[in-house]
Coordinates of C-alpha atoms in Angstrom, one line a residue:
X1 CA 3.7 24.3 -76.1
X2 CA 4.8 21.7 -73.5
X3 CA 2.2 20.3 -70.7
X4 CA 2.3 21.2 -67.4
X5 CA 4.6 18.9 -65.8
X6 CA 4.3 18.7 -61.5
X7 CA 7.4 17.6 -59.6
X8 CA 6.8 16.1 -56.7
X9 CA 10.2 14.5 -54.5
X10 CA 8.4 12.3 -51.9
X11 CA 9.9 8.9 -50.3
X12 CA 8.6 6.4 -52.7
X13 CA 8.8 3.7 -49.8
X14 CA 7.3 5.7 -47.2
X15 CA 4.8 7.0 -49.6
X16 CA 3.4 3.2 -50.7
X17 CA 3.6 1.7 -46.9
X18 CA 1.4 4.8 -45.4
X19 CA -1.3 4.5 -48.9
X20 CA -2.3 0.8 -48.0
X21 CA -2.2 1.7 -44.5
X22 CA -4.8 4.6 -45.3
X23 CA -6.6 2.9 -48.1
X24 CA -7.0 0.1 -45.4
X25 CA -8.7 3.0 -42.7
X26 CA -10.7 4.5 -45.9
X27 CA -12.5 0.6 -46.4
X28 CA -13.0 0.4 -42.6
X29 CA -14.6 3.4 -42.5
X30 CA -17.1 2.4 -44.9
X31 CA -16.7 3.5 -48.3
X32 CA -15.6 2.2 -51.3
X33 CA -11.9 2.9 -52.5
X34 CA -12.0 1.9 -55.8
X35 CA -14.3 4.3 -56.7
X36 CA -12.7 6.9 -59.4
X37 CA -13.0 10.1 -56.1
X38 CA -10.9 7.6 -54.3
X39 CA -9.5 5.3 -56.4
X40 CA -6.3 7.7 -55.7
X41 CA -6.8 9.5 -52.7
X42 CA -5.1 6.7 -49.8
X43 CA -1.5 8.2 -52.1
X44 CA -2.6 12.4 -51.8
X45 CA -2.5 11.6 -48.2
X46 CA 0.4 9.6 -47.5
X47 CA 2.0 12.8 -49.4
X48 CA 0.4 15.5 -47.4
X49 CA 1.2 13.3 -44.0
X50 CA 4.5 13.7 -45.3
X51 CA 4.6 17.3 -45.9
X52 CA 2.7 18.7 -42.4
X53 CA 5.4 16.4 -41.2
X54 CA 8.6 17.5 -42.6
X55 CA 9.2 19.6 -39.6
X56 CA 11.6 15.9 -38.2
X57 CA 14.0 16.0 -41.3
X58 CA 14.7 19.9 -40.2
X59 CA 16.9 21.0 -37.2
X60 CA 16.0 24.4 -36.5
X61 CA 18.6 25.5 -33.9
X62 CA 21.4 24.8 -37.5
X63 CA 18.8 26.8 -39.2
X64 CA 19.3 29.7 -37.1
X65 CA 23.1 29.2 -36.9
X66 CA 23.7 29.7 -40.1
X67 CA 22.2 33.3 -39.8
X68 CA 24.5 35.2 -37.4
X69 CA 25.4 38.4 -36.9
X70 CA 27.8 40.2 -34.8
X71 CA 26.0 43.2 -34.4
X72 CA 25.7 45.7 -31.0
X73 CA 22.2 46.9 -31.0
X74 CA 20.4 46.3 -27.6
X75 CA 16.7 46.8 -28.3
X76 CA 13.7 44.2 -29.3
X77 CA 13.3 42.7 -32.4
X78 CA 10.2 41.7 -33.2
X79 CA 8.5 39.4 -36.0
X80 CA 5.0 39.5 -35.4
X81 CA 1.8 37.6 -37.4
X82 CA 3.7 34.8 -38.5
X83 CA 1.9 32.0 -39.9
X84 CA 1.0 28.5 -37.8
X85 CA 0.1 25.8 -39.0
X86 CA 0.3 22.3 -37.0
X87 CA -1.7 19.1 -36.3
X88 CA -2.6 18.4 -33.1
X89 CA -1.1 15.0 -31.3
X90 CA -4.0 14.1 -30.0
X91 CA -6.6 13.7 -33.1
X92 CA -4.4 14.4 -35.5
X93 CA -6.1 16.8 -36.8
X94 CA -5.1 21.1 -37.7
X95 CA -4.2 23.7 -35.0
X96 CA -3.4 27.5 -37.2
X97 CA -2.8 30.6 -35.7
X98 CA -0.5 33.2 -35.4
X99 CA 3.0 32.9 -33.7
X100 CA 4.8 36.3 -32.9
X101 CA 8.5 36.5 -31.7
X102 CA 10.3 39.2 -30.2
X103 CA 14.1 38.9 -28.6
X104 CA 16.9 41.5 -27.2
X105 CA 19.7 40.7 -29.2
X106 CA 23.4 40.2 -26.8
X107 CA 26.1 41.1 -29.3
X108 CA 24.3 38.3 -32.4
X109 CA 20.8 39.3 -34.6
X110 CA 20.0 36.0 -37.0
X111 CA 18.7 36.2 -40.1
X112 CA 15.1 37.6 -39.8
X113 CA 14.0 34.9 -42.6
X114 CA 15.4 32.4 -40.0
X115 CA 12.3 32.6 -37.1
X116 CA 10.0 31.7 -39.5
X117 CA 11.7 29.6 -40.7
X118 CA 11.7 27.5 -37.4
X119 CA 8.5 28.4 -36.4
X120 CA 7.6 26.3 -39.8
X121 CA 10.1 23.1 -38.7
X122 CA 8.8 22.7 -35.1
X123 CA 5.0 23.6 -35.9
X124 CA 5.6 20.2 -38.8
X125 CA 5.5 17.7 -36.7
X126 CA 2.9 16.1 -33.9
X127 CA 1.9 19.1 -31.9
X128 CA 0.5 20.2 -28.9
X129 CA 0.7 24.5 -29.0
X130 CA 2.1 24.8 -25.0
X131 CA 5.3 22.5 -26.0
X132 CA 5.4 24.5 -29.7
X133 CA 5.4 27.8 -27.8
X134 CA 8.5 26.5 -25.9
X135 CA 10.7 25.1 -28.3
X136 CA 10.6 27.8 -30.5
X137 CA 11.4 30.2 -27.3
X138 CA 14.0 27.8 -26.2
X139 CA 15.9 27.1 -29.4
X140 CA 16.6 30.7 -29.7
X141 CA 17.9 30.8 -26.5
X142 CA 20.0 28.3 -27.0
X143 CA 21.4 30.4 -30.9
X144 CA 22.3 33.4 -29.9
X145 CA 22.2 33.8 -26.0
X146 CA 20.2 37.2 -26.5
X147 CA 18.8 38.9 -23.5
X148 CA 15.4 37.7 -23.7
X149 CA 12.5 35.8 -26.1
X150 CA 9.6 35.9 -25.7
X151 CA 6.9 33.3 -28.1
X152 CA 2.9 34.1 -28.9
X153 CA 1.3 31.6 -31.1
X154 CA -2.9 31.9 -30.7
X155 CA -4.4 29.2 -32.4
X156 CA -7.9 27.7 -33.7
X157 CA -7.8 24.2 -32.7
X158 CA -9.9 22.1 -34.9
X159 CA -10.0 19.4 -32.9
X160 CA -12.5 21.4 -30.3
X161 CA -14.5 23.4 -33.5
X162 CA -15.1 20.1 -35.8
X163 CA -15.2 17.8 -32.5
X164 CA -16.0 17.6 -28.8
X165 CA -16.8 20.8 -27.4
X166 CA -17.7 21.9 -30.9
X167 CA -16.8 25.9 -30.0
X168 CA -15.8 27.8 -33.6
X169 CA -15.0 30.7 -31.9
X170 CA -12.3 29.8 -29.1
X171 CA -8.6 30.6 -29.9
X172 CA -6.1 29.1 -27.5
X173 CA -2.7 31.8 -26.4
X174 CA 0.3 30.0 -24.6
X175 CA 3.3 32.6 -24.3
X176 CA 7.1 31.9 -23.2
X177 CA 9.1 34.7 -22.0
X178 CA 13.5 34.0 -20.8
X179 CA 15.5 37.3 -18.9
X180 CA 14.5 40.4 -19.9
X181 CA 10.9 39.2 -21.0
X182 CA 10.2 38.0 -17.7
X183 CA 9.8 41.4 -16.0
X184 CA 6.7 42.7 -15.9
X185 CA 7.9 46.5 -18.5
X186 CA 9.2 45.0 -21.3
X187 CA 6.6 41.9 -21.4
X188 CA 3.8 44.5 -21.8
X189 CA 6.4 46.5 -23.9
X190 CA 6.2 43.0 -26.6
X191 CA 2.4 42.6 -26.2
X192 CA 1.5 46.2 -27.1
X193 CA 3.6 46.1 -30.1
X194 CA 2.2 42.5 -31.0
X195 CA -1.6 43.6 -30.2
X196 CA -1.2 47.1 -31.7
X197 CA -1.2 47.2 -35.8
X198 CA 1.6 50.4 -36.1
X199 CA 0.9 53.4 -38.7

């Protein structure tokens, strides 16, 4: 029987540099970095941070353009409840929630899996929710030139829940619209679709 082997790929030089820094930070906080529970923590955190910010290595526009198809569909396409995990750039604490994305095609559609992929590509960076919302919208608008794009993100921020104001039940909602979604009727249809459970 073969033993379990975990395979991870991280940049060795970056991992070592980050681990040295985290080791110092943990020590500066008053902990004993040589004790068993913390001995490998600097390296683990170094790898975790590289994963949590791997969006810098991705090109969201290229991701979308890799799966464009000609299609004469003029109705709203909605991908909702996309899980979002990101890092607040102000305190380096997580914020997480759901993104709802819609567009109205103008001769081109994109493979549905690409929408969550670009959400992830932008989210896995140091972010603020407002910028993240706009980046997703702008990327879809540039790649597809649709009749309109709508993005809404609902997220909880650990910087508000674990520290500072410490409001555990607060949710932040941001939205960004282009084209047809700037019209009240279309925007209301989108909000209705992402708010309701379809049977």
